[in-house]
Amino acid sequence: MPNPPDVVLWSIPAFVLLTVVEVISVRIHPDEDAAGYDTKDAVTSVGMGLGSVVFDFLWKIPIVAIYTALYELTPLRVPVLWWTLPLILLGQDFSYYWSHRGHHVVRVLWACHVVHHSSEKFNLTTALRQPWTTLTVWPFYVPLVALGVHPAVLAFCSSANLVNQFWIHTERIGTLPRYVEFVFNTPSHHRVHHASQGGYLDRNFGGIFILWDRLFGSFASEVDRPVYGLTKNINTFNPIKVATHEYVAIVKDVKAANSWRERTGRVFGGPGWHPTPATPPTPGTVAPASAEESTAA
């Protein structure tokens, strides 16, 4: 597959058609408890999607160079056959799971992915709210290239995975048959992923399959109606602010940090990381030496 089809480009007409159908559905049969649509929010999401196309093209230049160099160095080759392509797609989805999970638990990676969670609505336009700084994603797929998967085939599978996730960004579909919900990522599972309630946070990272979440302990089923957005919403429709707000927050926190440990934590800790406050010594006891003092001794 030296020149695989551009799955995302070919899917644009379907994106538009399905979004129109969803909007009409919401107008005809509104759900008062659903998040629904907001014009400014939807326009922002579409704008973020268009911007991501431009920026992703720029990021692909160095990424393709790295993948190509690695592919030429590895002696392994995975042929593109009718039975290997599903296996490659399975491997890509496995890598996506860890990339997605990593972008939730490491703050500098979250700064990229937070864009996708910044909407307080949940509809098909939310799927288009994509980040502009996806340069942080490529390391998670290095093992596949090292195993002999051609970079073009990997790109095809990644695009197919992304397109598949479009339809799960909706409140108009309830739960599907049990065997589907057990194996695949569905609208119900993905609503949980976009929710900001404590019990739903950092759950359901799968792309095509939900099996990874069941296997690695990050699965949660939809019980309570989700409340979408962030634990602290950004309250802006400015695309530049949506794309960069967490990076700005990181810079501010690093500047205000009092130690290198805190600076490191502010960048590589979790999104809610804070330095552990010092515990005052109990009256009448001697405070233990700090780690720095112990090392120096």
Short mmCIF file of N, CA, C and O in Angstrom, two decimals, residues 110-187:
data_model
loop_
_atom_site.label_atom_id
_atom_site.label_comp_id
_atom_site.label_asym_id
_atom_site.label_seq_id
_atom_site.Cartn_x
_atom_site.Cartn_y
_atom_site.Cartn_z
N TRP A 110 -1.37 16.33 27.93
CA TRP A 110 -2.75 16.78 28.12
C TRP A 110 -2.96 18.15 27.50
O TRP A 110 -4.04 18.45 26.99
N ALA A 111 -1.94 18.98 27.50
CA ALA A 111 -2.05 20.31 26.91
C ALA A 111 -2.42 20.24 25.44
O ALA A 111 -3.08 21.14 24.90
N CYS A 112 -2.00 19.16 24.79
CA CYS A 112 -2.40 18.92 23.40
C CYS A 112 -3.84 18.41 23.35
O CYS A 112 -4.69 18.98 22.66
N HIS A 113 -4.13 17.38 24.11
CA HIS A 113 -5.41 16.67 23.99
C HIS A 113 -6.57 17.40 24.63
O HIS A 113 -7.73 17.16 24.25
N VAL A 114 -6.31 18.28 25.58
CA VAL A 114 -7.38 18.97 26.29
C VAL A 114 -8.32 19.72 25.34
O VAL A 114 -9.50 19.92 25.63
N VAL A 115 -7.79 20.10 24.19
CA VAL A 115 -8.60 20.79 23.18
C VAL A 115 -9.86 19.99 22.86
O VAL A 115 -10.96 20.54 22.77
N HIS A 116 -9.70 18.70 22.70
CA HIS A 116 -10.82 17.85 22.30
C HIS A 116 -11.87 17.74 23.39
O HIS A 116 -13.04 17.43 23.11
N HIS A 117 -11.50 18.00 24.64
CA HIS A 117 -12.44 17.89 25.76
C HIS A 117 -12.97 19.25 26.20
O HIS A 117 -13.72 19.31 27.18
N SER A 118 -12.61 20.31 25.51
CA SER A 118 -12.93 21.66 26.00
C SER A 118 -14.36 22.09 25.72
O SER A 118 -14.82 23.10 26.26
N SER A 119 -15.08 21.35 24.89
CA SER A 119 -16.48 21.70 24.62
C SER A 119 -17.38 21.19 25.73
O SER A 119 -17.21 20.08 26.23
N GLU A 120 -18.36 22.00 26.09
CA GLU A 120 -19.36 21.60 27.08
C GLU A 120 -20.57 20.95 26.41
O GLU A 120 -21.55 20.63 27.07
N LYS A 121 -20.47 20.77 25.09
CA LYS A 121 -21.50 20.08 24.32
C LYS A 121 -20.95 18.73 23.88
O LYS A 121 -19.75 18.48 23.93
N PHE A 122 -21.85 17.87 23.43
CA PHE A 122 -21.40 16.57 22.91
C PHE A 122 -22.27 16.21 21.72
O PHE A 122 -23.41 15.75 21.86
N ASN A 123 -21.74 16.48 20.55
CA ASN A 123 -22.44 16.18 19.31
C ASN A 123 -21.39 15.90 18.23
O ASN A 123 -20.18 15.91 18.53
N LEU A 124 -21.81 15.65 17.03
CA LEU A 124 -20.88 15.26 15.98
C LEU A 124 -19.84 16.33 15.65
O LEU A 124 -18.74 16.02 15.19
N THR A 125 -20.16 17.61 15.90
CA THR A 125 -19.14 18.64 15.67
C THR A 125 -18.03 18.57 16.72
O THR A 125 -16.91 19.00 16.46
N THR A 126 -18.34 18.00 17.89
CA THR A 126 -17.31 17.84 18.92
C THR A 126 -16.19 16.94 18.43
O THR A 126 -15.03 17.11 18.80
N ALA A 127 -16.53 15.97 17.58
CA ALA A 127 -15.51 15.07 17.03
C ALA A 127 -14.49 15.85 16.20
O ALA A 127 -13.33 15.43 16.07
N LEU A 128 -14.90 16.98 15.65
CA LEU A 128 -14.01 17.78 14.80
C LEU A 128 -13.11 18.71 15.61
O LEU A 128 -12.17 19.29 15.07
N ARG A 129 -13.37 18.83 16.90
CA ARG A 129 -12.57 19.73 17.75
C ARG A 129 -11.24 19.03 18.06
O ARG A 129 -11.05 18.44 19.11
N GLN A 130 -10.31 19.17 17.15
CA GLN A 130 -9.04 18.47 17.22
C GLN A 130 -7.90 19.42 17.57
O GLN A 130 -7.94 20.61 17.23
N PRO A 131 -6.86 18.94 18.25
CA PRO A 131 -5.73 19.79 18.64
C PRO A 131 -4.86 20.17 17.45
O PRO A 131 -4.90 19.54 16.40
N TRP A 132 -4.07 21.23 17.66
CA TRP A 132 -3.16 21.72 16.62
C TRP A 132 -1.71 21.34 16.93
O TRP A 132 -0.81 21.72 16.18
N THR A 133 -1.47 20.61 18.00
CA THR A 133 -0.09 20.34 18.43
C THR A 133 0.14 18.84 18.58
O THR A 133 0.71 18.39 19.57
N THR A 134 -0.26 18.06 17.59
CA THR A 134 -0.20 16.60 17.69
C THR A 134 1.21 16.05 17.48
O THR A 134 1.36 14.83 17.27
N LEU A 135 2.21 16.88 17.56
CA LEU A 135 3.59 16.41 17.45
C LEU A 135 3.96 15.48 18.61
O LEU A 135 4.97 14.78 18.56
N THR A 136 3.14 15.45 19.66
CA THR A 136 3.42 14.62 20.83
C THR A 136 2.93 13.18 20.66
O THR A 136 3.18 12.34 21.53
N VAL A 137 2.26 12.87 19.57
CA VAL A 137 1.61 11.56 19.41
C VAL A 137 2.54 10.51 18.82
O VAL A 137 2.47 9.33 19.18
N TRP A 138 3.43 10.90 17.93
CA TRP A 138 4.19 9.94 17.11
C TRP A 138 5.01 8.90 17.89
O TRP A 138 5.13 7.75 17.44
N PRO A 139 5.60 9.22 19.07
CA PRO A 139 6.43 8.19 19.73
C PRO A 139 5.68 6.91 20.08
O PRO A 139 6.29 5.83 20.15
N PHE A 140 4.38 6.99 20.29
CA PHE A 140 3.61 5.82 20.70
C PHE A 140 3.48 4.78 19.59
O PHE A 140 3.12 3.63 19.85
N TYR A 141 3.75 5.19 18.34
CA TYR A 141 3.61 4.26 17.22
C TYR A 141 4.96 3.77 16.69
O TYR A 141 4.99 3.00 15.73
N VAL A 142 6.05 4.19 17.32
CA VAL A 142 7.38 3.75 16.90
C VAL A 142 7.51 2.22 16.94
O VAL A 142 8.09 1.63 16.01
N PRO A 143 6.99 1.52 17.98
CA PRO A 143 7.12 0.06 17.98
C PRO A 143 6.53 -0.62 16.75
O PRO A 143 7.07 -1.60 16.25
N LEU A 144 5.41 -0.10 16.23
CA LEU A 144 4.80 -0.70 15.05
C LEU A 144 5.70 -0.57 13.83
O LEU A 144 5.87 -1.52 13.05
N VAL A 145 6.31 0.61 13.66
CA VAL A 145 7.22 0.82 12.54
C VAL A 145 8.46 -0.05 12.71
O VAL A 145 8.95 -0.65 11.75
N ALA A 146 8.95 -0.16 13.94
CA ALA A 146 10.13 -0.98 14.22
C ALA A 146 9.85 -2.46 13.94
O ALA A 146 10.77 -3.22 13.61
N LEU A 147 8.59 -2.86 14.06
CA LEU A 147 8.22 -4.25 13.78
C LEU A 147 8.01 -4.51 12.29
O LEU A 147 7.72 -5.64 11.89
N GLY A 148 8.12 -3.44 11.48
CA GLY A 148 8.04 -3.62 10.04
C GLY A 148 6.76 -3.15 9.38
O GLY A 148 6.52 -3.47 8.21
N VAL A 149 5.94 -2.40 10.09
CA VAL A 149 4.74 -1.83 9.48
C VAL A 149 5.13 -0.60 8.68
O VAL A 149 5.76 0.32 9.21
N HIS A 150 4.77 -0.59 7.40
CA HIS A 150 5.13 0.55 6.55
C HIS A 150 4.44 1.81 7.06
O HIS A 150 3.26 1.78 7.43
N PRO A 151 5.16 2.95 7.10
CA PRO A 151 4.55 4.20 7.60
C PRO A 151 3.27 4.59 6.88
O PRO A 151 2.35 5.12 7.50
N ALA A 152 3.17 4.30 5.58
CA ALA A 152 1.95 4.62 4.84
C ALA A 152 0.78 3.77 5.31
O ALA A 152 -0.36 4.24 5.40
N VAL A 153 1.04 2.51 5.63
CA VAL A 153 0.00 1.63 6.13
C VAL A 153 -0.44 2.09 7.52
O VAL A 153 -1.63 2.08 7.85
N LEU A 154 0.52 2.49 8.34
CA LEU A 154 0.20 3.02 9.67
C LEU A 154 -0.67 4.26 9.55
O LEU A 154 -1.64 4.42 10.29
N ALA A 155 -0.34 5.14 8.60
CA ALA A 155 -1.13 6.36 8.39
C ALA A 155 -2.55 6.02 7.97
O ALA A 155 -3.52 6.65 8.42
N PHE A 156 -2.68 5.01 7.12
CA PHE A 156 -4.01 4.57 6.67
C PHE A 156 -4.84 4.07 7.86
O PHE A 156 -6.00 4.44 8.02
N CYS A 157 -4.23 3.22 8.68
CA CYS A 157 -4.95 2.68 9.84
C CYS A 157 -5.30 3.77 10.85
O CYS A 157 -6.38 3.75 11.45
N SER A 158 -4.39 4.72 11.04
CA SER A 158 -4.65 5.83 11.97
C SER A 158 -5.82 6.67 11.48
O SER A 158 -6.69 7.09 12.26
N SER A 159 -5.87 6.91 10.17
CA SER A 159 -6.98 7.69 9.60
C SER A 159 -8.30 6.93 9.73
O SER A 159 -9.34 7.52 10.04
N ALA A 160 -8.25 5.62 9.47
CA ALA A 160 -9.46 4.81 9.61
C ALA A 160 -9.97 4.83 11.05
O ALA A 160 -11.18 4.91 11.30
N ASN A 161 -9.05 4.77 12.01
CA ASN A 161 -9.41 4.82 13.41
C ASN A 161 -10.07 6.16 13.75
O ASN A 161 -11.10 6.22 14.43
N LEU A 162 -9.48 7.24 13.25
CA LEU A 162 -10.01 8.58 13.51
C LEU A 162 -11.40 8.75 12.92
O LEU A 162 -12.31 9.29 13.58
N VAL A 163 -11.59 8.29 11.69
CA VAL A 163 -12.89 8.40 11.04
C VAL A 163 -13.94 7.59 11.79
O VAL A 163 -15.08 8.03 11.98
N ASN A 164 -13.57 6.41 12.27
CA ASN A 164 -14.50 5.57 13.02
C ASN A 164 -14.99 6.26 14.28
O ASN A 164 -16.12 6.02 14.72
N GLN A 165 -14.18 7.12 14.86
CA GLN A 165 -14.56 7.77 16.11
C GLN A 165 -15.51 8.95 15.90
O GLN A 165 -16.02 9.51 16.87
N PHE A 166 -15.76 9.33 14.65
CA PHE A 166 -16.68 10.44 14.41
C PHE A 166 -18.08 10.13 14.92
O PHE A 166 -18.68 10.93 15.65
N TRP A 167 -18.62 8.96 14.57
CA TRP A 167 -20.02 8.66 14.85
C TRP A 167 -20.31 8.43 16.32
O TRP A 167 -21.48 8.47 16.73
N ILE A 168 -19.28 8.20 17.14
CA ILE A 168 -19.53 7.94 18.56
C ILE A 168 -19.67 9.22 19.37
O ILE A 168 -19.95 9.17 20.57
N HIS A 169 -19.51 10.39 18.73
CA HIS A 169 -19.69 11.66 19.42
C HIS A 169 -21.14 12.14 19.26
O HIS A 169 -21.43 13.11 18.57
N THR A 170 -22.05 11.44 19.88
CA THR A 170 -23.46 11.82 19.77
C THR A 170 -24.24 11.35 20.98
O THR A 170 -23.90 10.33 21.60
N GLU A 171 -25.29 12.11 21.29
CA GLU A 171 -26.23 11.71 22.34
C GLU A 171 -27.50 11.11 21.75
O GLU A 171 -28.40 10.72 22.49
N ARG A 172 -27.56 11.06 20.42
CA ARG A 172 -28.77 10.58 19.76
C ARG A 172 -28.84 9.06 19.67
O ARG A 172 -29.87 8.51 19.28
N ILE A 173 -27.76 8.39 20.01
CA ILE A 173 -27.72 6.93 20.02
C ILE A 173 -27.56 6.47 21.45
O ILE A 173 -26.62 6.89 22.14
N GLY A 174 -28.45 5.61 21.90
CA GLY A 174 -28.36 5.11 23.26
C GLY A 174 -27.34 3.99 23.37
O GLY A 174 -26.27 4.05 22.79
N THR A 175 -27.68 2.93 24.08
CA THR A 175 -26.79 1.78 24.16
C THR A 175 -27.11 0.80 23.04
O THR A 175 -28.26 0.67 22.63
N LEU A 176 -26.09 0.12 22.56
CA LEU A 176 -26.23 -0.86 21.49
C LEU A 176 -26.29 -2.26 22.10
O LEU A 176 -26.16 -2.41 23.32
N PRO A 177 -26.51 -3.30 21.30
CA PRO A 177 -26.55 -4.66 21.85
C PRO A 177 -25.34 -4.99 22.69
O PRO A 177 -24.24 -4.48 22.44
N ARG A 178 -25.52 -5.83 23.69
CA ARG A 178 -24.51 -6.09 24.70
C ARG A 178 -23.18 -6.55 24.10
O ARG A 178 -22.12 -6.14 24.54
N TYR A 179 -23.24 -7.41 23.08
CA TYR A 179 -21.99 -7.92 22.51
C TYR A 179 -21.22 -6.81 21.79
O TYR A 179 -19.99 -6.83 21.74
N VAL A 180 -21.94 -5.81 21.25
CA VAL A 180 -21.27 -4.67 20.62
C VAL A 180 -20.63 -3.79 21.69
O VAL A 180 -19.47 -3.37 21.56
N GLU A 181 -21.39 -3.50 22.74
CA GLU A 181 -20.88 -2.67 23.82
C GLU A 181 -19.68 -3.31 24.53
O GLU A 181 -18.82 -2.61 25.05
N PHE A 182 -19.62 -4.64 24.54
CA PHE A 182 -18.53 -5.33 25.22
C PHE A 182 -17.22 -5.23 24.45
O PHE A 182 -16.15 -5.11 25.03
N VAL A 183 -17.30 -5.25 23.12
CA VAL A 183 -16.09 -5.31 22.29
C VAL A 183 -15.67 -3.94 21.77
O VAL A 183 -14.48 -3.59 21.78
N PHE A 184 -16.63 -3.15 21.32
CA PHE A 184 -16.31 -1.93 20.59
C PHE A 184 -16.57 -0.66 21.40
O PHE A 184 -17.39 -0.65 22.32
N ASN A 185 -15.87 0.40 21.01
CA ASN A 185 -16.15 1.72 21.55
C ASN A 185 -17.45 2.21 20.93
O ASN A 185 -17.65 2.10 19.72
N THR A 186 -18.34 2.73 21.73
CA THR A 186 -19.67 3.13 21.28
C THR A 186 -19.99 4.54 21.79
O THR A 186 -19.27 5.07 22.64
N PRO A 187 -21.07 5.15 21.30
CA PRO A 187 -21.45 6.46 21.84
C PRO A 187 -21.60 6.46 23.36
O PRO A 187 -21.20 7.42 24.03
#
